[in-house]
């Protein structure tokens, strides 16, 4: 405004003209400085934009890596749960099936089908350091010589997806890491047949043990 006012004068003096030229030079210098500042700010803005793009790329990469880790963690947890489930399944050993001929209050072992009053089934549940202490359900399946199940008390689904009928359910109070003896008595509700009886024991949907007992016919002397 000062320069324009001076230059509008009709009778401008040399001193005023020199002052106007000086002011023009100062203004030009300031304009050049402003242009330089603009260029610097534009360069900084480009650098910040590039840095921001890099940060966004890194953030996207980290998000993808986080998603991968979360997926892997979920899979790992599922595998761990599967392994623990399998490892916590109990195991039966020393399966013993004794055919009992009951005479009054005395028990006598026999192998003759005609004389058997009931079976005494006993077995050990081996120590398991993974299975937690607490109630454990054992499904006992007893099959007649013809392969039919004896006295179905219910059913469960095994790990192959098959429905299995069981003869008796035995609940035990299991203590982690310790061996435990289990026993039960069974009779078919009618006469025992000659042939081979089969006993299967299940836990957690798996067959954990099997035993067999053969009964024969009596001799002509009834022995």
PDB file of C-alpha atoms in Angstrom:
ATOM      1  CA  UNK A   1       0.000   0.000   0.000  1.00  0.00           C
ATOM      2  CA  UNK A   2       2.857   2.358   0.826  1.00  0.00           C
ATOM      3  CA  UNK A   3       4.565   1.636  -2.498  1.00  0.00           C
ATOM      4  CA  UNK A   4       1.339   2.061  -4.461  1.00  0.00           C
ATOM      5  CA  UNK A   5       0.590   5.368  -2.679  1.00  0.00           C
ATOM      6  CA  UNK A   6       4.077   6.721  -3.459  1.00  0.00           C
ATOM      7  CA  UNK A   7       3.934   5.690  -7.127  1.00  0.00           C
ATOM      8  CA  UNK A   8       0.542   7.429  -7.569  1.00  0.00           C
ATOM      9  CA  UNK A   9       2.101  10.802  -6.828  1.00  0.00           C
ATOM     10  CA  UNK A  10       2.471  13.069  -9.850  1.00  0.00           C
ATOM     11  CA  UNK A  11       5.460  14.895  -8.570  1.00  0.00           C
ATOM     12  CA  UNK A  12       7.452  12.128  -6.971  1.00  0.00           C
ATOM     13  CA  UNK A  13      10.827  13.052  -5.625  1.00  0.00           C
ATOM     14  CA  UNK A  14      13.996  11.100  -6.156  1.00  0.00           C
ATOM     15  CA  UNK A  15      14.121  10.256  -2.472  1.00  0.00           C
ATOM     16  CA  UNK A  16      10.563   8.963  -2.535  1.00  0.00           C
ATOM     17  CA  UNK A  17      11.306   6.943  -5.650  1.00  0.00           C
ATOM     18  CA  UNK A  18      14.401   5.473  -3.996  1.00  0.00           C
ATOM     19  CA  UNK A  19      12.374   4.599  -0.905  1.00  0.00           C
ATOM     20  CA  UNK A  20       9.712   2.937  -3.065  1.00  0.00           C
ATOM     21  CA  UNK A  21      12.431   0.933  -4.882  1.00  0.00           C
ATOM     22  CA  UNK A  22      13.852  -0.088  -1.508  1.00  0.00           C
ATOM     23  CA  UNK A  23      10.417  -1.205  -0.315  1.00  0.00           C
ATOM     24  CA  UNK A  24       9.848  -3.144  -3.559  1.00  0.00           C
ATOM     25  CA  UNK A  25      13.144  -4.944  -3.056  1.00  0.00           C
ATOM     26  CA  UNK A  26      12.210  -5.781   0.543  1.00  0.00           C
ATOM     27  CA  UNK A  27       8.799  -7.040  -0.596  1.00  0.00           C
ATOM     28  CA  UNK A  28      10.371  -9.164  -3.310  1.00  0.00           C
ATOM     29  CA  UNK A  29      12.783 -10.621  -0.765  1.00  0.00           C
ATOM     30  CA  UNK A  30       9.890 -11.499   1.552  1.00  0.00           C
ATOM     31  CA  UNK A  31       7.943 -13.088  -1.329  1.00  0.00           C
ATOM     32  CA  UNK A  32      10.970 -15.216  -2.241  1.00  0.00           C
ATOM     33  CA  UNK A  33      11.334 -16.211   1.415  1.00  0.00           C
ATOM     34  CA  UNK A  34       7.646 -17.174   1.518  1.00  0.00           C
ATOM     35  CA  UNK A  35       8.022 -19.253  -1.655  1.00  0.00           C
ATOM     36  CA  UNK A  36      11.026 -20.979  -0.118  1.00  0.00           C
ATOM     37  CA  UNK A  37       9.026 -21.656   3.054  1.00  0.00           C
ATOM     38  CA  UNK A  38       6.138 -23.012   0.966  1.00  0.00           C
ATOM     39  CA  UNK A  39       8.511 -25.337  -0.901  1.00  0.00           C
ATOM     40  CA  UNK A  40       9.999 -26.490   2.412  1.00  0.00           C
ATOM     41  CA  UNK A  41       6.552 -27.139   3.860  1.00  0.00           C
ATOM     42  CA  UNK A  42       5.473 -28.968   0.699  1.00  0.00           C
ATOM     43  CA  UNK A  43       8.595 -31.147   0.919  1.00  0.00           C
ATOM     44  CA  UNK A  44       7.869 -31.851   4.577  1.00  0.00           C
ATOM     45  CA  UNK A  45       4.256 -32.649   3.692  1.00  0.00           C
ATOM     46  CA  UNK A  46       5.420 -35.124   1.034  1.00  0.00           C
ATOM     47  CA  UNK A  47       7.747 -36.706   3.560  1.00  0.00           C
ATOM     48  CA  UNK A  48       4.978 -36.906   6.152  1.00  0.00           C
ATOM     49  CA  UNK A  49       2.612 -38.374   3.538  1.00  0.00           C
ATOM     50  CA  UNK A  50       5.229 -40.987   2.655  1.00  0.00           C
ATOM     51  CA  UNK A  51       5.809 -41.730   6.342  1.00  0.00           C
ATOM     52  CA  UNK A  52       2.071 -41.972   6.898  1.00  0.00           C
ATOM     53  CA  UNK A  53       1.734 -44.381   3.959  1.00  0.00           C
ATOM     54  CA  UNK A  54       4.560 -46.459   5.387  1.00  0.00           C
ATOM     55  CA  UNK A  55       2.897 -46.461   8.815  1.00  0.00           C
ATOM     56  CA  UNK A  56      -0.407 -47.499   7.245  1.00  0.00           C
ATOM     57  CA  UNK A  57       1.372 -50.303   5.380  1.00  0.00           C
ATOM     58  CA  UNK A  58       3.112 -51.416   8.567  1.00  0.00           C
ATOM     59  CA  UNK A  59      -0.174 -51.188  10.482  1.00  0.00           C
ATOM     60  CA  UNK A  60      -1.911 -53.325   7.849  1.00  0.00           C
ATOM     61  CA  UNK A  61       0.949 -55.826   7.977  1.00  0.00           C
ATOM     62  CA  UNK A  62       0.805 -55.933  11.788  1.00  0.00           C
ATOM     63  CA  UNK A  63      -2.981 -56.370  11.671  1.00  0.00           C
ATOM     64  CA  UNK A  64      -2.573 -59.272   9.240  1.00  0.00           C
ATOM     65  CA  UNK A  65       0.173 -60.807  11.394  1.00  0.00           C
ATOM     66  CA  UNK A  66      -2.009 -60.366  14.484  1.00  0.00           C
ATOM     67  CA  UNK A  67      -4.881 -62.112  12.708  1.00  0.00           C
ATOM     68  CA  UNK A  68      -2.577 -64.954  11.692  1.00  0.00           C
ATOM     69  CA  UNK A  69      -1.282 -65.281  15.260  1.00  0.00           C
ATOM     70  CA  UNK A  70      -4.823 -65.278  16.657  1.00  0.00           C
ATOM     71  CA  UNK A  71      -5.822 -67.979  14.149  1.00  0.00           C
ATOM     72  CA  UNK A  72      -2.738 -70.016  15.041  1.00  0.00           C
ATOM     73  CA  UNK A  73      -3.465 -69.549  18.731  1.00  0.00           C
ATOM     74  CA  UNK A  74      -7.047 -70.724  18.263  1.00  0.00           C
ATOM     75  CA  UNK A  75      -5.806 -73.777  16.351  1.00  0.00           C
ATOM     76  CA  UNK A  76      -3.160 -74.451  18.993  1.00  0.00           C
ATOM     77  CA  UNK A  77      -5.721 -74.227  21.783  1.00  0.00           C
ATOM     78  CA  UNK A  78      -8.043 -76.559  19.887  1.00  0.00           C
ATOM     79  CA  UNK A  79      -5.204 -79.055  19.314  1.00  0.00           C
ATOM     80  CA  UNK A  80      -4.169 -78.777  22.969  1.00  0.00           C
ATOM     81  CA  UNK A  81      -7.755 -79.423  24.097  1.00  0.00           C
ATOM     82  CA  UNK A  82      -7.950 -82.398  21.724  1.00  0.00           C
ATOM     83  CA  UNK A  83      -4.684 -83.861  23.022  1.00  0.00           C
ATOM     84  CA  UNK A  84      -5.743 -83.323  26.646  1.00  0.00           C
ATOM     85  CA  UNK A  85      -9.110 -84.932  25.903  1.00  0.00           C
ATOM     86  CA  UNK A  86      -7.437 -87.975  24.407  1.00  0.00           C
ATOM     87  CA  UNK A  87      -4.785 -88.142  27.110  1.00  0.00           C
ATOM     88  CA  UNK A  88      -7.377 -87.879  29.887  1.00  0.00           C
ATOM     89  CA  UNK A  89      -9.147 -91.040  28.683  1.00  0.00           C
ATOM     90  CA  UNK A  90      -8.736 -93.768  31.294  1.00  0.00           C
ATOM     91  CA  UNK A  91      -7.324 -97.227  30.581  1.00  0.00           C
ATOM     92  CA  UNK A  92      -8.437-100.543  32.030  1.00  0.00           C
ATOM     93  CA  UNK A  93      -6.052-103.426  32.684  1.00  0.00           C
ATOM     94  CA  UNK A  94      -6.005-106.778  34.501  1.00  0.00           C
ATOM     95  CA  UNK A  95      -9.541-107.529  33.369  1.00  0.00           C
ATOM     96  CA  UNK A  96     -10.767-110.655  35.121  1.00  0.00           C
ATOM     97  CA  UNK A  97     -14.127-112.386  34.627  1.00  0.00           C
ATOM     98  CA  UNK A  98     -15.037-115.110  37.102  1.00  0.00           C
ATOM     99  CA  UNK A  99     -18.127-117.305  36.746  1.00  0.00           C
ATOM    100  CA  UNK A 100     -19.623-117.906  40.202  1.00  0.00           C
ATOM    101  CA  UNK A 101     -21.647-120.857  41.359  1.00  0.00           C
ATOM    102  CA  UNK A 102     -23.429-119.619  44.501  1.00  0.00           C
ATOM    103  CA  UNK A 103     -24.142-122.337  47.053  1.00  0.00           C
ATOM    104  CA  UNK A 104     -25.887-120.814  49.999  1.00  0.00           C
ATOM    105  CA  UNK A 105     -23.566-118.051  51.092  1.00  0.00           C
ATOM    106  CA  UNK A 106     -20.494-119.639  49.549  1.00  0.00           C
ATOM    107  CA  UNK A 107     -19.120-118.699  46.163  1.00  0.00           C
ATOM    108  CA  UNK A 108     -17.420-121.267  43.975  1.00  0.00           C
ATOM    109  CA  UNK A 109     -15.756-120.612  40.645  1.00  0.00           C
ATOM    110  CA  UNK A 110     -17.036-122.686  37.747  1.00  0.00           C
ATOM    111  CA  UNK A 111     -16.785-122.834  33.982  1.00  0.00           C
ATOM    112  CA  UNK A 112     -20.014-124.770  33.435  1.00  0.00           C
ATOM    113  CA  UNK A 113     -22.803-122.627  31.985  1.00  0.00           C
ATOM    114  CA  UNK A 114     -25.521-124.568  33.794  1.00  0.00           C
ATOM    115  CA  UNK A 115     -23.984-123.880  37.206  1.00  0.00           C
ATOM    116  CA  UNK A 116     -23.253-120.161  36.827  1.00  0.00           C
ATOM    117  CA  UNK A 117     -25.325-117.787  38.912  1.00  0.00           C
ATOM    118  CA  UNK A 118     -23.468-114.586  38.009  1.00  0.00           C
ATOM    119  CA  UNK A 119     -20.220-113.136  36.734  1.00  0.00           C
ATOM    120  CA  UNK A 120     -17.825-111.192  38.914  1.00  0.00           C
ATOM    121  CA  UNK A 121     -16.035-108.699  36.687  1.00  0.00           C
ATOM    122  CA  UNK A 122     -13.000-106.897  38.064  1.00  0.00           C
ATOM    123  CA  UNK A 123     -10.344-104.680  36.504  1.00  0.00           C
ATOM    124  CA  UNK A 124      -7.907-101.912  37.315  1.00  0.00           C
ATOM    125  CA  UNK A 125      -8.097 -98.338  36.096  1.00  0.00           C
ATOM    126  CA  UNK A 126      -4.465 -97.438  35.477  1.00  0.00           C
ATOM    127  CA  UNK A 127      -2.903 -94.245  36.776  1.00  0.00           C
ATOM    128  CA  UNK A 128      -3.397 -91.218  34.553  1.00  0.00           C
ATOM    129  CA  UNK A 129      -1.577 -87.975  35.294  1.00  0.00           C
ATOM    130  CA  UNK A 130      -3.685 -85.933  32.862  1.00  0.00           C
ATOM    131  CA  UNK A 131      -7.231 -86.931  33.800  1.00  0.00           C
ATOM    132  CA  UNK A 132      -8.473 -84.613  36.572  1.00  0.00           C
ATOM    133  CA  UNK A 133      -9.802 -86.084  39.800  1.00  0.00           C
ATOM    134  CA  UNK A 134     -13.550 -86.497  40.062  1.00  0.00           C
ATOM    135  CA  UNK A 135     -16.437 -88.623  38.912  1.00  0.00           C
ATOM    136  CA  UNK A 136     -15.730 -90.783  35.861  1.00  0.00           C
ATOM    137  CA  UNK A 137     -18.340 -92.826  34.005  1.00  0.00           C
ATOM    138  CA  UNK A 138     -17.390 -96.298  32.813  1.00  0.00           C
ATOM    139  CA  UNK A 139     -19.722 -98.002  30.363  1.00  0.00           C
ATOM    140  CA  UNK A 140     -19.613-101.801  30.594  1.00  0.00           C
ATOM    141  CA  UNK A 141     -20.917-103.742  27.603  1.00  0.00           C
ATOM    142  CA  UNK A 142     -21.473-107.484  28.050  1.00  0.00           C
ATOM    143  CA  UNK A 143     -22.234-109.577  24.998  1.00  0.00           C
ATOM    144  CA  UNK A 144     -23.788-113.056  24.850  1.00  0.00           C
ATOM    145  CA  UNK A 145     -22.080-115.815  22.858  1.00  0.00           C
ATOM    146  CA  UNK A 146     -24.393-115.003  19.925  1.00  0.00           C
ATOM    147  CA  UNK A 147     -23.063-111.413  19.909  1.00  0.00           C
ATOM    148  CA  UNK A 148     -26.180-109.720  21.291  1.00  0.00           C
ATOM    149  CA  UNK A 149     -25.919-107.132  24.038  1.00  0.00           C
ATOM    150  CA  UNK A 150     -27.140-108.191  27.450  1.00  0.00           C
ATOM    151  CA  UNK A 151     -29.777-106.095  29.164  1.00  0.00           C
ATOM    152  CA  UNK A 152     -29.252-102.664  27.572  1.00  0.00           C
ATOM    153  CA  UNK A 153     -29.317-100.029  30.305  1.00  0.00           C
ATOM    154  CA  UNK A 154     -28.793 -97.154  27.901  1.00  0.00           C
ATOM    155  CA  UNK A 155     -26.593 -95.989  25.063  1.00  0.00           C
ATOM    156  CA  UNK A 156     -23.792 -93.561  24.206  1.00  0.00           C
ATOM    157  CA  UNK A 157     -22.012 -92.383  21.076  1.00  0.00           C
ATOM    158  CA  UNK A 158     -18.449 -93.573  20.643  1.00  0.00           C
ATOM    159  CA  UNK A 159     -15.650 -91.597  18.977  1.00  0.00           C
ATOM    160  CA  UNK A 160     -16.491 -93.111  15.608  1.00  0.00           C
ATOM    161  CA  UNK A 161     -20.005 -91.685  15.822  1.00  0.00           C
ATOM    162  CA  UNK A 162     -21.549 -95.092  16.431  1.00  0.00           C
ATOM    163  CA  UNK A 163     -24.362 -95.567  18.947  1.00  0.00           C
ATOM    164  CA  UNK A 164     -23.321 -98.222  21.463  1.00  0.00           C
ATOM    165  CA  UNK A 165     -25.711 -99.953  23.871  1.00  0.00           C
ATOM    166  CA  UNK A 166     -24.247-100.659  27.288  1.00  0.00           C
ATOM    167  CA  UNK A 167     -25.168-103.204  29.944  1.00  0.00           C
ATOM    168  CA  UNK A 168     -24.100-101.301  33.034  1.00  0.00           C
ATOM    169  CA  UNK A 169     -22.780 -97.871  33.910  1.00  0.00           C
ATOM    170  CA  UNK A 170     -20.213 -97.698  36.695  1.00  0.00           C
ATOM    171  CA  UNK A 171     -19.401 -94.312  38.236  1.00  0.00           C
ATOM    172  CA  UNK A 172     -16.074 -94.085  40.042  1.00  0.00           C
ATOM    173  CA  UNK A 173     -14.517 -91.277  42.049  1.00  0.00           C
ATOM    174  CA  UNK A 174     -11.189 -91.168  40.287  1.00  0.00           C
ATOM    175  CA  UNK A 175      -8.066 -89.661  41.867  1.00  0.00           C
ATOM    176  CA  UNK A 176      -5.564 -88.233  39.424  1.00  0.00           C
ATOM    177  CA  UNK A 177      -2.366 -90.222  38.978  1.00  0.00           C
ATOM    178  CA  UNK A 178      -3.515 -93.215  41.033  1.00  0.00           C
ATOM    179  CA  UNK A 179      -4.447 -96.772  40.133  1.00  0.00           C
ATOM    180  CA  UNK A 180      -7.943 -97.851  41.131  1.00  0.00           C
ATOM    181  CA  UNK A 181      -9.632-101.251  41.383  1.00  0.00           C
ATOM    182  CA  UNK A 182     -13.178-101.609  40.053  1.00  0.00           C
ATOM    183  CA  UNK A 183     -15.544-104.568  40.322  1.00  0.00           C
ATOM    184  CA  UNK A 184     -19.158-105.416  39.570  1.00  0.00           C
ATOM    185  CA  UNK A 185     -21.500-108.390  39.439  1.00  0.00           C
ATOM    186  CA  UNK A 186     -23.669-109.321  36.499  1.00  0.00           C
ATOM    187  CA  UNK A 187     -26.167-111.943  35.503  1.00  0.00           C
ATOM    188  CA  UNK A 188     -28.228-112.054  32.300  1.00  0.00           C
ATOM    189  CA  UNK A 189     -31.560-112.414  34.063  1.00  0.00           C
ATOM    190  CA  UNK A 190     -31.944-115.926  32.730  1.00  0.00           C
ATOM    191  CA  UNK A 191     -29.792-119.003  32.261  1.00  0.00           C
ATOM    192  CA  UNK A 192     -26.239-118.641  31.098  1.00  0.00           C
ATOM    193  CA  UNK A 193     -25.460-120.057  27.680  1.00  0.00           C
ATOM    194  CA  UNK A 194     -22.483-122.079  26.584  1.00  0.00           C
ATOM    195  CA  UNK A 195     -19.912-120.248  24.521  1.00  0.00           C
ATOM    196  CA  UNK A 196     -17.788-117.134  24.859  1.00  0.00           C
ATOM    197  CA  UNK A 197     -19.005-114.013  26.633  1.00  0.00           C
ATOM    198  CA  UNK A 198     -17.300-110.726  25.851  1.00  0.00           C
ATOM    199  CA  UNK A 199     -16.938-107.744  28.172  1.00  0.00           C
ATOM    200  CA  UNK A 200     -15.988-104.309  26.802  1.00  0.00           C
ATOM    201  CA  UNK A 201     -15.265-101.270  28.928  1.00  0.00           C
ATOM    202  CA  UNK A 202     -15.637 -97.704  27.603  1.00  0.00           C
ATOM    203  CA  UNK A 203     -14.663 -94.287  28.879  1.00  0.00           C
ATOM    204  CA  UNK A 204     -14.860 -90.919  27.161  1.00  0.00           C
ATOM    205  CA  UNK A 205     -16.267 -92.601  24.049  1.00  0.00           C
ATOM    206  CA  UNK A 206     -13.283 -94.949  23.681  1.00  0.00           C
ATOM    207  CA  UNK A 207     -13.041 -98.666  24.332  1.00  0.00           C
ATOM    208  CA  UNK A 208     -10.439 -98.865  27.093  1.00  0.00           C
ATOM    209  CA  UNK A 209     -10.387-102.596  27.765  1.00  0.00           C
ATOM    210  CA  UNK A 210     -11.847-105.951  26.805  1.00  0.00           C
ATOM    211  CA  UNK A 211     -12.111-109.374  28.426  1.00  0.00           C
ATOM    212  CA  UNK A 212     -13.615-112.748  27.520  1.00  0.00           C
ATOM    213  CA  UNK A 213     -15.022-115.688  29.420  1.00  0.00           C
ATOM    214  CA  UNK A 214     -15.941-119.076  27.966  1.00  0.00           C
ATOM    215  CA  UNK A 215     -18.551-121.355  29.501  1.00  0.00           C
ATOM    216  CA  UNK A 216     -18.863-125.007  28.587  1.00  0.00           C
ATOM    217  CA  UNK A 217     -21.541-127.670  28.899  1.00  0.00           C
ATOM    218  CA  UNK A 218     -21.689-129.928  31.918  1.00  0.00           C
ATOM    219  CA  UNK A 219     -20.597-133.549  31.511  1.00  0.00           C
ATOM    220  CA  UNK A 220     -23.097-136.378  31.640  1.00  0.00           C
ATOM    221  CA  UNK A 221     -22.305-136.699  35.348  1.00  0.00           C
ATOM    222  CA  UNK A 222     -23.204-133.029  35.850  1.00  0.00           C
ATOM    223  CA  UNK A 223     -19.589-132.030  36.468  1.00  0.00           C
TER     224      UNK A 223
END
